[in-house]
One Martini backbone bead per residue (centre of mass of N, CA, C, O) as a GRO file, in nm:
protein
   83
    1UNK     BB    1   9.731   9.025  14.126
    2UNK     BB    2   9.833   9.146  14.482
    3UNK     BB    3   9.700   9.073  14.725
    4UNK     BB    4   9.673   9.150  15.030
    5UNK     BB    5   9.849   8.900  15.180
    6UNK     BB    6  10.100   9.064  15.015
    7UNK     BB    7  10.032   9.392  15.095
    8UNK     BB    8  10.023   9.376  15.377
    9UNK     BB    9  10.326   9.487  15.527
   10UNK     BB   10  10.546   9.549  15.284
   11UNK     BB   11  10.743   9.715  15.425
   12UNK     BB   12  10.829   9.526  15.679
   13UNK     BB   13  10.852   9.269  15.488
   14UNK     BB   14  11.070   9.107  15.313
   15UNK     BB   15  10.916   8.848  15.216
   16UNK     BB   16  10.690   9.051  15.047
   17UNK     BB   17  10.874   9.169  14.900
   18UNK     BB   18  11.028   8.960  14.746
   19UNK     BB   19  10.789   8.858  14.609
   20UNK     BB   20  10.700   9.082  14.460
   21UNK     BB   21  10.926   9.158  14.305
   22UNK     BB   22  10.909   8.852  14.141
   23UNK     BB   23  10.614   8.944  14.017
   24UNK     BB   24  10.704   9.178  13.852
   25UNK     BB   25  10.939   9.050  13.696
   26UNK     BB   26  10.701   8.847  13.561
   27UNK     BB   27  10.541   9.057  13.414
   28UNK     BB   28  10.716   9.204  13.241
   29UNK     BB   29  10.816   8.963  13.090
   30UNK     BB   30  10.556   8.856  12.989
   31UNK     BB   31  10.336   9.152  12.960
   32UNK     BB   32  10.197   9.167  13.256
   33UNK     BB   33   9.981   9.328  13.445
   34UNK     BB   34   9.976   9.520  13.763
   35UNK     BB   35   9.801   9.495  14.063
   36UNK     BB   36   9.710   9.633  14.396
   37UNK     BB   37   9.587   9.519  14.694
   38UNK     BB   38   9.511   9.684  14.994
   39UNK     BB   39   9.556   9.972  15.035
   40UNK     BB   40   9.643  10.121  15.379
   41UNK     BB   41   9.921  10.277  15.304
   42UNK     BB   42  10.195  10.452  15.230
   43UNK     BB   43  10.409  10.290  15.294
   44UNK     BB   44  10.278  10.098  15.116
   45UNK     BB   45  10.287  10.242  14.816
   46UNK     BB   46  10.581  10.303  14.811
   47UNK     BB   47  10.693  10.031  14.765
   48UNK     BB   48  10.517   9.935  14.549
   49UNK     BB   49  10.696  10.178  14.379
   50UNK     BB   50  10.956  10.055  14.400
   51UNK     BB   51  10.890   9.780  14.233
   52UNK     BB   52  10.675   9.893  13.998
   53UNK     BB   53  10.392   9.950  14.041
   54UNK     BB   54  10.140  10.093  13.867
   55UNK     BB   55   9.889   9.983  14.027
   56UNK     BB   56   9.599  10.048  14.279
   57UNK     BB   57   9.425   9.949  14.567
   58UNK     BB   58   9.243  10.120  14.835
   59UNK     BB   59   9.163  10.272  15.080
   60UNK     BB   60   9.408  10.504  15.079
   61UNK     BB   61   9.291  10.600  14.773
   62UNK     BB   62   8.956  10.463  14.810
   63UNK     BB   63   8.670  10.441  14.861
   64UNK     BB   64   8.363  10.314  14.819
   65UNK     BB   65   8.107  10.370  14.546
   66UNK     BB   66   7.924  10.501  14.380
   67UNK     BB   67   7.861  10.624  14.032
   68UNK     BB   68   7.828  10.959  14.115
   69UNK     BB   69   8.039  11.002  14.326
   70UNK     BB   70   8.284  10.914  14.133
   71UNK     BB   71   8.220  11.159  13.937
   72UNK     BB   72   8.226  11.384  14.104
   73UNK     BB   73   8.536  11.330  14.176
   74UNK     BB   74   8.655  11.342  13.897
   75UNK     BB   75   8.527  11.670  13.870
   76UNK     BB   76   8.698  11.741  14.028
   77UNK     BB   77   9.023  11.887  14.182
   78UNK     BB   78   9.104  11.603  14.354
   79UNK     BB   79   9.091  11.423  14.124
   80UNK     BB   80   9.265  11.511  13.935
   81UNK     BB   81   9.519  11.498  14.109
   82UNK     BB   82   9.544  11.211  14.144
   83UNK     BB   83   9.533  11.069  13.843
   0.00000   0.00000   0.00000
């Protein structure tokens, strides 16, 4: 997992996008799934799929639900769009 303290600002930051970068690629390499944490905007996490990161969660993506909230969203075609 990519904590937040590394992927806020991650489009903006050489520093974060280069550990990023290099995280990414050691994950590949041992064959270990990766999710980025914290994103809160979608500059974030275009970067990160720029990277390669396959999963993500954060703000940006959807708030915190119950789960009656989140069966519901699955369940129309906004959550479909998105899936």
């Amino acid at each position: 997992k990519l904590d937040v303290t590394l992927t806020a600002d991650i489009d903006t930051s050489v520093v974060r996008r280069s550990l990023g970068a290099a995280l990414v690629s050691f994950a590949n390499e041992i064959g270990a799934g990766i999710v980025a944490e914290g994103i809160e905007t979608g500059a974030e996490l275009e970067t990160l799929q720029g990277l390669g990161v396959p999963m993500a969660q954060g703000y940006f993506l959807g708030r915190p639900a119950d789960l009656d909230t989140a069966i519901a969203w699955f369940d129309n075609d906004e959550g479909q769009a998105r899936a």
